[in-house]
CSV table of C-alpha atoms in Angstrom, one decimal:
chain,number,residue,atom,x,y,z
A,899,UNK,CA,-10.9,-131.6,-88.6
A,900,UNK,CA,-9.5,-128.6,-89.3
A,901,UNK,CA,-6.4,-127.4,-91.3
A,902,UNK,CA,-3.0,-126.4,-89.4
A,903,UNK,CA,-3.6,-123.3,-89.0
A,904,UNK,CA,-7.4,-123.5,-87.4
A,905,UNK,CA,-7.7,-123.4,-83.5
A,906,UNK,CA,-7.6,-127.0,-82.0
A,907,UNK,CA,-11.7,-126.5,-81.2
A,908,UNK,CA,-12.1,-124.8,-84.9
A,909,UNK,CA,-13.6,-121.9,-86.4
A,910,UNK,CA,-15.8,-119.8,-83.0
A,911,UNK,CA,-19.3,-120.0,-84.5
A,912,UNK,CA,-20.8,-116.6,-86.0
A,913,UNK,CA,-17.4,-115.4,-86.5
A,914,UNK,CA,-16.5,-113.6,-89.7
A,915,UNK,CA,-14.0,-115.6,-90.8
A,916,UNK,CA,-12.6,-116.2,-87.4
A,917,UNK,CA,-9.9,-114.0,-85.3
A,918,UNK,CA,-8.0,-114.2,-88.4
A,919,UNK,CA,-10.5,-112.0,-90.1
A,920,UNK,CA,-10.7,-109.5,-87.8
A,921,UNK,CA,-7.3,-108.8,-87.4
A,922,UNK,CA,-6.4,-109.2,-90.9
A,923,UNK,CA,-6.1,-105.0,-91.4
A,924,UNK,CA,-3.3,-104.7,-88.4
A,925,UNK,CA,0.1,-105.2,-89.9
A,926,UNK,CA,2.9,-105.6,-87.9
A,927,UNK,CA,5.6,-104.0,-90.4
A,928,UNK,CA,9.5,-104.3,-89.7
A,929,UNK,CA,9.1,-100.9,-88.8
A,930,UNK,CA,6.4,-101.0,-86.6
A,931,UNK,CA,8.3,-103.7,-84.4
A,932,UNK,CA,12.1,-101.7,-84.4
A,933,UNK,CA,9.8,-98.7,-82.7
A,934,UNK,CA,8.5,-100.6,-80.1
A,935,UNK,CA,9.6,-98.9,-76.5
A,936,UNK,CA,9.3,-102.3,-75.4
A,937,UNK,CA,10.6,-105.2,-76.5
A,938,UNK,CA,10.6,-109.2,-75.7
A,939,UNK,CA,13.9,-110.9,-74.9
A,940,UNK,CA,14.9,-113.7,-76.4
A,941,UNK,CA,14.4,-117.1,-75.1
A,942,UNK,CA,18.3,-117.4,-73.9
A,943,UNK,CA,18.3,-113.9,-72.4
A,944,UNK,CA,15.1,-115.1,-70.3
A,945,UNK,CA,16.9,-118.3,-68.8
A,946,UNK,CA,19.1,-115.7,-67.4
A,947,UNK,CA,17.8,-115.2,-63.1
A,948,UNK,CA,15.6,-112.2,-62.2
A,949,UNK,CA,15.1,-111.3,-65.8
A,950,UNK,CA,12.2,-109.5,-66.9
A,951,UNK,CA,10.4,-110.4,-69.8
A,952,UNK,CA,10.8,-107.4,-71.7
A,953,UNK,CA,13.2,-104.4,-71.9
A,954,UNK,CA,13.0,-100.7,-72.7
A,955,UNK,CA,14.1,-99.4,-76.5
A,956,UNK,CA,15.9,-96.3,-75.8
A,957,UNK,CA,13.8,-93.7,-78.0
A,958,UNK,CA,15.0,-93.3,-82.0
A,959,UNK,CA,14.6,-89.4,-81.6
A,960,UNK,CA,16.7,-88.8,-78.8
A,961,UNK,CA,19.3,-87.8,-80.7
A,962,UNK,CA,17.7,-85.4,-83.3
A,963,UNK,CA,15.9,-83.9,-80.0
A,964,UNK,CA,19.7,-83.2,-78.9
A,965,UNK,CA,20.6,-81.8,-82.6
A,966,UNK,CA,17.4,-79.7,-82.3
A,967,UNK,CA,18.7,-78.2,-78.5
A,968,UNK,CA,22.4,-77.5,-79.7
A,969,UNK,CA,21.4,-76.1,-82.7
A,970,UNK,CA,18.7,-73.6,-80.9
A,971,UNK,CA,21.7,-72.7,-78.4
A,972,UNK,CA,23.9,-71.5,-81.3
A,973,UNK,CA,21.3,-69.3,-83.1
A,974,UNK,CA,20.6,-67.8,-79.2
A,975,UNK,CA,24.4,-67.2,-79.1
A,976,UNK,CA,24.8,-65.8,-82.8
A,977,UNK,CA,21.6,-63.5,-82.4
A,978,UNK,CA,23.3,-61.8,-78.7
A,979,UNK,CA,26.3,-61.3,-80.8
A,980,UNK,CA,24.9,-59.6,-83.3
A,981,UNK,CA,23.2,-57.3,-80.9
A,982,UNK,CA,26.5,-56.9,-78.6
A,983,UNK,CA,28.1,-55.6,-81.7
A,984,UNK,CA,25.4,-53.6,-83.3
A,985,UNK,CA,25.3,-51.8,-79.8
A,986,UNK,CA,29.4,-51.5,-79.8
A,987,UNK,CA,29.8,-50.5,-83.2
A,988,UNK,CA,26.9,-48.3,-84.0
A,989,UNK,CA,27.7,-46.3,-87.0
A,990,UNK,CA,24.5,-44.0,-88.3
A,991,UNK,CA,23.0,-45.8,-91.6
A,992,UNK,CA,23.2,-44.0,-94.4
A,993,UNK,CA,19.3,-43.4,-94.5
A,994,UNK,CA,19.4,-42.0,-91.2
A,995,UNK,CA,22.0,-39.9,-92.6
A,996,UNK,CA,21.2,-35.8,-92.3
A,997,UNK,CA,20.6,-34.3,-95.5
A,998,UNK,CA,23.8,-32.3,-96.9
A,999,UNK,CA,23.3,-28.8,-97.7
A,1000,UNK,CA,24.4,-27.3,-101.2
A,1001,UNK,CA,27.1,-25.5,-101.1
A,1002,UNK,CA,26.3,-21.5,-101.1
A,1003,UNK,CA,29.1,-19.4,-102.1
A,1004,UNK,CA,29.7,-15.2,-103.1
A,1005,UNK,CA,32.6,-14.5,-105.4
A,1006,UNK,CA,33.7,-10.3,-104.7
A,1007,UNK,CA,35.7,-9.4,-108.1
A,1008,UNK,CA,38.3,-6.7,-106.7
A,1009,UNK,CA,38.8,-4.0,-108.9
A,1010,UNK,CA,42.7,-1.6,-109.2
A,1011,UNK,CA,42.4,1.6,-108.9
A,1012,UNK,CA,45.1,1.9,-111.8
A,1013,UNK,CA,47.6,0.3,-113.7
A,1014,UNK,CA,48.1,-3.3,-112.3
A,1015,UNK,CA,51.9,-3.1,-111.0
A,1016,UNK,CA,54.3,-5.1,-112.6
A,1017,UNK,CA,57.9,-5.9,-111.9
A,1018,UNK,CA,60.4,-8.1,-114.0
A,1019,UNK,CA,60.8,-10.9,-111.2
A,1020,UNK,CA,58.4,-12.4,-108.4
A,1021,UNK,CA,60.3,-12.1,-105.4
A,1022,UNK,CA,61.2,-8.4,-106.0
A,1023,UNK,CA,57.2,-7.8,-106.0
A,1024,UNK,CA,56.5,-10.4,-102.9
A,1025,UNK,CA,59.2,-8.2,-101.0
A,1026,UNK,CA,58.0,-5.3,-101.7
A,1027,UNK,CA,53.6,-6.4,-100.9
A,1028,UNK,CA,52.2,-7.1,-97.7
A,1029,UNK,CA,52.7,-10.8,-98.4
A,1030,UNK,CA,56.8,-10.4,-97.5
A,1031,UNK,CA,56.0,-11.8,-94.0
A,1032,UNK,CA,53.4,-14.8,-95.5
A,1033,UNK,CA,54.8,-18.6,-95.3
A,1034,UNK,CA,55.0,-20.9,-98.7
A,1035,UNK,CA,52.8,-23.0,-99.6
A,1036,UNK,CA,50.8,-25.6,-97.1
A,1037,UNK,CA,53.7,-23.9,-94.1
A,1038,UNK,CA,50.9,-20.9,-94.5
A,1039,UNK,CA,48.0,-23.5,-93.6
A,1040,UNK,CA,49.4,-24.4,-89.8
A,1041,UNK,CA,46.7,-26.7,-87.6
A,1042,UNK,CA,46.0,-25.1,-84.4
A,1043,UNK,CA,46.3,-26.7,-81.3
A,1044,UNK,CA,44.0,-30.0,-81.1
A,1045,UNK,CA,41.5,-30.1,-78.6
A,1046,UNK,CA,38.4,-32.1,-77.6
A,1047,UNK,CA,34.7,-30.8,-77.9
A,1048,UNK,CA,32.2,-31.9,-76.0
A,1049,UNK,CA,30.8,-34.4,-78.3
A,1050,UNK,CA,33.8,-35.1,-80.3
A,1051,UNK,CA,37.1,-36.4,-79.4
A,1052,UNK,CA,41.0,-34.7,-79.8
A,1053,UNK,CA,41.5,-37.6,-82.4
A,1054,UNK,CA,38.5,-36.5,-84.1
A,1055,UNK,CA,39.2,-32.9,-84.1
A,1056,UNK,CA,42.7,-33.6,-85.9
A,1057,UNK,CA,41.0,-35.7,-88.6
A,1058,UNK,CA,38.8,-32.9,-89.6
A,1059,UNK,CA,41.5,-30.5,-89.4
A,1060,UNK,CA,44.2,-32.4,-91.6
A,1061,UNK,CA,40.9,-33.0,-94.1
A,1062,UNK,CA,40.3,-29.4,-94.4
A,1063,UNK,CA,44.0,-28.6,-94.5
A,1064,UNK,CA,44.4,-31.3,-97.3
A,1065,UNK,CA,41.1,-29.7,-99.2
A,1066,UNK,CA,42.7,-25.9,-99.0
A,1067,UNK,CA,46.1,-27.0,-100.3
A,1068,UNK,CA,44.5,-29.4,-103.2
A,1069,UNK,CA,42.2,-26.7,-104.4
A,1070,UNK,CA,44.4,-23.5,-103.9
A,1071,UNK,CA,47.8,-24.8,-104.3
A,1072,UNK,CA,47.9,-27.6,-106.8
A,1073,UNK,CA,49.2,-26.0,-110.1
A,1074,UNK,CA,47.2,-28.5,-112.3
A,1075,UNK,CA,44.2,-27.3,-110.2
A,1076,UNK,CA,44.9,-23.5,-110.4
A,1077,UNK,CA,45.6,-23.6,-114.6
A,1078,UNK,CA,42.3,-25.5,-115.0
A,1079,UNK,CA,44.0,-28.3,-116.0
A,1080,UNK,CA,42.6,-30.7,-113.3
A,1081,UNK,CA,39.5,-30.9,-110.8
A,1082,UNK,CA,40.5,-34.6,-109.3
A,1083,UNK,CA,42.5,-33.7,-106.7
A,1084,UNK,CA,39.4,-31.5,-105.2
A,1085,UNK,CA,36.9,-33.6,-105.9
A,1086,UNK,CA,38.5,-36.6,-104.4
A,1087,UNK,CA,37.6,-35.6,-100.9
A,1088,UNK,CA,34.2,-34.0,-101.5
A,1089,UNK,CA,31.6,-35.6,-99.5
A,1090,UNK,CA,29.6,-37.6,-102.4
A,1091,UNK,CA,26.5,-36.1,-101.5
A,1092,UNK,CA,28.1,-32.9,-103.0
A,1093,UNK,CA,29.0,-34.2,-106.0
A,1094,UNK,CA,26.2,-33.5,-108.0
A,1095,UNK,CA,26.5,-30.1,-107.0
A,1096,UNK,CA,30.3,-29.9,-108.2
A,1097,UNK,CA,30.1,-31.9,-111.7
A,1098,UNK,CA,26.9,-29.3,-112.1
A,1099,UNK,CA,29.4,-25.9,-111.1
A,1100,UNK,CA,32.2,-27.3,-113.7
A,1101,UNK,CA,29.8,-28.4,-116.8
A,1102,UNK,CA,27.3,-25.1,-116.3
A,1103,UNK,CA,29.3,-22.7,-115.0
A,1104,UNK,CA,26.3,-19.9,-113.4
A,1105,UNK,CA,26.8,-16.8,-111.3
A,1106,UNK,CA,23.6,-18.1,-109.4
A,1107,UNK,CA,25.2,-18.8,-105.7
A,1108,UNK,CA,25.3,-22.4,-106.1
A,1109,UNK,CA,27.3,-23.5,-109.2
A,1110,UNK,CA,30.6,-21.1,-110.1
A,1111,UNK,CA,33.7,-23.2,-109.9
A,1112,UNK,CA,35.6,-20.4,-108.5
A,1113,UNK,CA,33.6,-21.0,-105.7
A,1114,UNK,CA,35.4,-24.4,-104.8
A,1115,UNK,CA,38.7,-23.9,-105.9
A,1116,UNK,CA,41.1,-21.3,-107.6
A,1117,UNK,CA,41.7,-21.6,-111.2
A,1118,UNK,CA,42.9,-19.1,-113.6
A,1119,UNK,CA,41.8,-18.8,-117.0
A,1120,UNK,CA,44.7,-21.0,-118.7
A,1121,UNK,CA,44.1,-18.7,-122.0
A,1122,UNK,CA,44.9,-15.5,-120.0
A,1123,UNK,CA,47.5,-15.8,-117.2
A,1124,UNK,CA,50.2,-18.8,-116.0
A,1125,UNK,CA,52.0,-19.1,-113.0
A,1126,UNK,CA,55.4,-17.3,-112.8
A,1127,UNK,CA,56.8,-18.8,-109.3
A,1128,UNK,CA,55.3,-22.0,-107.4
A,1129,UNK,CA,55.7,-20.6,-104.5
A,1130,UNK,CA,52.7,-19.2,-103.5
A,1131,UNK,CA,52.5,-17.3,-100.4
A,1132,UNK,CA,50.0,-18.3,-97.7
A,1133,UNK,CA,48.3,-17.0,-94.4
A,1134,UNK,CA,45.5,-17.8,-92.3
A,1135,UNK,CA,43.8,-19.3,-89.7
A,1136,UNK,CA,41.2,-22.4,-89.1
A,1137,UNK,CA,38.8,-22.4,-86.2
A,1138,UNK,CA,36.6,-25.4,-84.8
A,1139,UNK,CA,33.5,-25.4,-83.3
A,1140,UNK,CA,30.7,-27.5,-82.7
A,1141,UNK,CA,27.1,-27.0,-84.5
A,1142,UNK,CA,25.5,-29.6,-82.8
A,1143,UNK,CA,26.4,-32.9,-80.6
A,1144,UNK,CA,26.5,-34.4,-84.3
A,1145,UNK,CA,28.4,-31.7,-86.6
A,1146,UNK,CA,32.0,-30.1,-86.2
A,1147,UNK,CA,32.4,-27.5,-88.1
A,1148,UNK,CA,35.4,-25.7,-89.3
A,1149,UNK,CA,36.0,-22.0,-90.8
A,1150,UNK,CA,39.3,-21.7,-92.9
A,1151,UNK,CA,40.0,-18.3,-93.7
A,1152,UNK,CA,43.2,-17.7,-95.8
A,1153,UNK,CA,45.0,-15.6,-98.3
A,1154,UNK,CA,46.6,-16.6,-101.2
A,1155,UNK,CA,49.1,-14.3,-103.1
A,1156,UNK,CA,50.0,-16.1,-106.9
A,1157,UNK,CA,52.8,-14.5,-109.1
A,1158,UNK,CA,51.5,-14.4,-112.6
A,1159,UNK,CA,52.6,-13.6,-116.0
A,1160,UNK,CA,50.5,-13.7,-119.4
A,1161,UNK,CA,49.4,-16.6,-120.9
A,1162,UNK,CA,52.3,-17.8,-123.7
A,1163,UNK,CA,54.6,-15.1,-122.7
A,1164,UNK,CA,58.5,-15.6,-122.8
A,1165,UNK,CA,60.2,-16.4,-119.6
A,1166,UNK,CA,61.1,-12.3,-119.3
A,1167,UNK,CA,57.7,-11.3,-119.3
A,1168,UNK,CA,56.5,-8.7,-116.4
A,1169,UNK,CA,55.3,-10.6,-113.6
A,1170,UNK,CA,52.3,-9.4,-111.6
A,1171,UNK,CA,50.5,-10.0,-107.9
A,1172,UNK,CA,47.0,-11.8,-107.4
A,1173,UNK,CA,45.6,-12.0,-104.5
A,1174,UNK,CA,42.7,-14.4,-103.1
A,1175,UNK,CA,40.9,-14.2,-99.9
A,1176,UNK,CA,39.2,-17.5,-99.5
A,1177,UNK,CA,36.8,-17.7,-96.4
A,1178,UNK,CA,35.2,-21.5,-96.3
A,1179,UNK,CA,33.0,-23.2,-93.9
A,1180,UNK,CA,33.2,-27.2,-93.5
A,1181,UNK,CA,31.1,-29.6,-92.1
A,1182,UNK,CA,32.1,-33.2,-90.4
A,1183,UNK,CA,29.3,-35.7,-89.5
A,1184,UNK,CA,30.9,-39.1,-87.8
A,1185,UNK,CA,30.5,-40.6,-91.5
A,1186,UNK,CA,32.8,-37.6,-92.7
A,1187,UNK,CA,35.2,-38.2,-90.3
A,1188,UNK,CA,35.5,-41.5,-90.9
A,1189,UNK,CA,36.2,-40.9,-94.3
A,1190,UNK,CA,37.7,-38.3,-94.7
A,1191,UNK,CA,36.1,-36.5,-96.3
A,1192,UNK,CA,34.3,-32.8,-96.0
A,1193,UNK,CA,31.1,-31.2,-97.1
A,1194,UNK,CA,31.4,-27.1,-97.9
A,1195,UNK,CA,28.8,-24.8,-96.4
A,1196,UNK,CA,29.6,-21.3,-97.4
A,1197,UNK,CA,32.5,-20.5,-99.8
A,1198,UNK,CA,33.2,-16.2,-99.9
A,1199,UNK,CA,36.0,-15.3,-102.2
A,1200,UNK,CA,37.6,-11.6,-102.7
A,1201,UNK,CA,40.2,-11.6,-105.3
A,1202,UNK,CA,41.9,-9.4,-107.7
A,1203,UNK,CA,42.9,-7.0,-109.4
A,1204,UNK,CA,40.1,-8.3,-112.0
A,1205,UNK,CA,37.3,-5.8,-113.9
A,1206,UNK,CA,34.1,-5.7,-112.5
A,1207,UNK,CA,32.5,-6.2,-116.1
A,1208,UNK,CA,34.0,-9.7,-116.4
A,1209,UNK,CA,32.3,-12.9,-115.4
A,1210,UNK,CA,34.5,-14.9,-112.6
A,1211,UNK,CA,32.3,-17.7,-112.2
A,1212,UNK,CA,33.9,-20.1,-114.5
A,1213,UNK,CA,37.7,-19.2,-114.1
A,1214,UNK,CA,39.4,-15.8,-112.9
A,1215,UNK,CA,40.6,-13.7,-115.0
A,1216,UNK,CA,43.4,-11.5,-113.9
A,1217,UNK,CA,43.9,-8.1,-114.7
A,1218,UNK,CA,48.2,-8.7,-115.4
A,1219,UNK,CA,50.8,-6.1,-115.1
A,1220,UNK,CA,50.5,-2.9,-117.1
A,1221,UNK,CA,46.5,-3.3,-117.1
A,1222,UNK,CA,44.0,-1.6,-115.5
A,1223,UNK,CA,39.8,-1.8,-114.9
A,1224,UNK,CA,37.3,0.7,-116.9
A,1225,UNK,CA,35.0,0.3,-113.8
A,1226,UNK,CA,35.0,-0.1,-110.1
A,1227,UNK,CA,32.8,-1.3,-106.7
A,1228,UNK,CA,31.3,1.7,-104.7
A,1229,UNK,CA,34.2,1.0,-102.3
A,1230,UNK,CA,37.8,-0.2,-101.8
A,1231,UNK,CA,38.6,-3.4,-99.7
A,1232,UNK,CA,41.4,-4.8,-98.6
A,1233,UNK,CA,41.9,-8.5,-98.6
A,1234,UNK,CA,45.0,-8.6,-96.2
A,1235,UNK,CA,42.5,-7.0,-93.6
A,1236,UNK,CA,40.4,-10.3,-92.4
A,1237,UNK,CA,37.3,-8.3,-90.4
A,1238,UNK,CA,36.5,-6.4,-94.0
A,1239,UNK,CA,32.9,-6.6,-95.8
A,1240,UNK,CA,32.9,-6.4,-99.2
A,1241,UNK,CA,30.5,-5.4,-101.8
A,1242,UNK,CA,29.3,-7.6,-104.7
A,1243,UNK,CA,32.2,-5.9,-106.2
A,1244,UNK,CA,35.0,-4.2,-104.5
A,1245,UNK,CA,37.7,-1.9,-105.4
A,1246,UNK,CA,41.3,-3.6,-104.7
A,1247,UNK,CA,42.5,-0.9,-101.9
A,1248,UNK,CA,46.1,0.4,-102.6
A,1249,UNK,CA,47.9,-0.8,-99.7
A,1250,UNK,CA,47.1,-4.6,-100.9
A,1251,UNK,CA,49.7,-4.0,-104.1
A,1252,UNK,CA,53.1,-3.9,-104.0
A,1253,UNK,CA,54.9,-1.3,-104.1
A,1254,UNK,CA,57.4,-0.7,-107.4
């Protein structure tokens, strides 16, 4: 007889071990039977009528499937976002950037054709020069009136004009920036891809075209001349025009009459006239305008009276009242008259003094 848990007939002949054995490898695990789609009701749910025997599991992944769709929706919405606003808000990277030019620039010493006039106060000389009629100041740097281009807007326009207007004030007005006592306010607003070039002009000073402070901004030699009267008078014009669909430029072409007196003289001292012609072009790409900032092209500078023989690259170095040049330019030029040429070195025509 067999043991309780043989069949009732026994072990089948020429079995292995009997069903036992050859099922003994399948294991039904806990797991195995909660994944089941299908699954047996219990006696008491199959006395209920019209039951069926077994019922369907609803499937474990169902949810993580619905994780999975949600999750692939929000990336889809994120990515079109992205797009949408790279489209909107397309600014030019800064590798795509065109490559700033260096700054060229010609400084014209002008040279007196005598003794540098002189007078004991600086509104007795502005009244009697051809700067009686100029405004003071930034009133001598108006804005013209705005208008769009054809690739650039009004608002545009106006930015690039108030930068350059803030550039010519900060580099020709500024006392700390005219006695060589300060660069900052200048460089401030340089586009940085200049920047090299500038720190280069103001540590190696060269009359090469490239790298003579004069060339950015006014500054007297401190050890030479100081300013007599703040008020500087001012006149000139800017102009705007397009280069291309992606460059405004803008030419600022100004005079600058300084009152001077020598450097550690008493209050009474005799004051003298300098005058600077500064002609500048400036360059705006959208990255410019947006920051306000401006990149110099060509910088051409007539001033006087100073002597031919010295080197105006680093500072200027007025000739002051009472002093005149051992050597002139092959021709006189007048700074006051704006469609003048000057040579490499001019002679500072007579009707640009004043008259004592």
């Amino acid at each position: 007889m067999g043991g309780p848990g043989d069949p009732p007939e026994g072990t089948p002949e020429g079995g292995p071990g009997g069903a036992e054995d050859e099922y003994r490898s399948v294991v039904f695990d806990e797991s195995f039977v909660r994944a089941a789609r299908l699954q047996e009701y219990s006696a008491d749910e199959r006395m209920a009528d019209h039951a069926l025997a077994v019922r369907r599991r609803p499937p474990l992944h169902r949810g993580l499937a619905r994780q999975l769709l949600v999750l692939a929706v929000l990336i889809a919405i994120a990515f079109g976002t992205a797009v949408y606003m790279g489209l909107r808000h397309s600014y030019t990277s800064p590798s795509a950037r065109r490559a700033v030019e260096p700054l060229r620039m010609t400084i014209v010493p002008l040279v007196p054709q005598g003794e540098v006039p002189g007078a004991a106060d600086a509104e007795n000389l502005f009244a009697h020069s051809p700067a009686a009629h100029f405004e003071i100041g930034a009133e001598g740097i108006p804005l013209p009136a705005s208008y769009r281009t054809a690739h650039f807007s009004d608002s545009q326009v106006v930015t690039a004009l108030t930068t350059v207007k803030d550039y010519i004030v900060r580099s020709s007005l500024y006392p700390e920036v005219l006695t060589g006592r300060a660069v900052a306010p200048a460089r401030a607003i340089l586009d940085p891809d200049q920047l090299d070039q500038f720190d280069q002009s103001l540590a190696h000073p060269a009359a090469d075209g490239r790298h003579a402070p004069t060339g950015w901004l006014v500054r007297f030699d401190p050890s030479r001349a100081r300013l007599a009267d703040h008020r500087i008078r001012v006149q000139g014009s800017l102009r705007v025009a397009e280069r291309d669909a992606a460059t405004l430029e803008i030419t600022a072409d100004h005079t600058f009459v300084y009152a001077l007196r020598p450097a550690g003289s008493a209050a009474g001292a005799p004051v003298s006239l300098f005058t600077v012609r500064r002609e500048v072009t400036f360059r705006f790409d959208q990255d410019d305008l947006r920051t306000r900032q401006v990149q110099l092209v060509t910088s051409s500078v007539q001033a006087g009276p100073l002597s031919c023989a010295g080197d105006s690259s680093a500072y200027l170095r007025p000739l002051l009242a009472g002093q005149k040049a051992t050597a002139g330019g092959p021709a006189g030029t007048d700074p006051y008259e704006t469609d003048s040429t000057p040579a490499l070195c001019g002679t500072l025509a007579g009707a640009a003094e004043p008259k004592t």
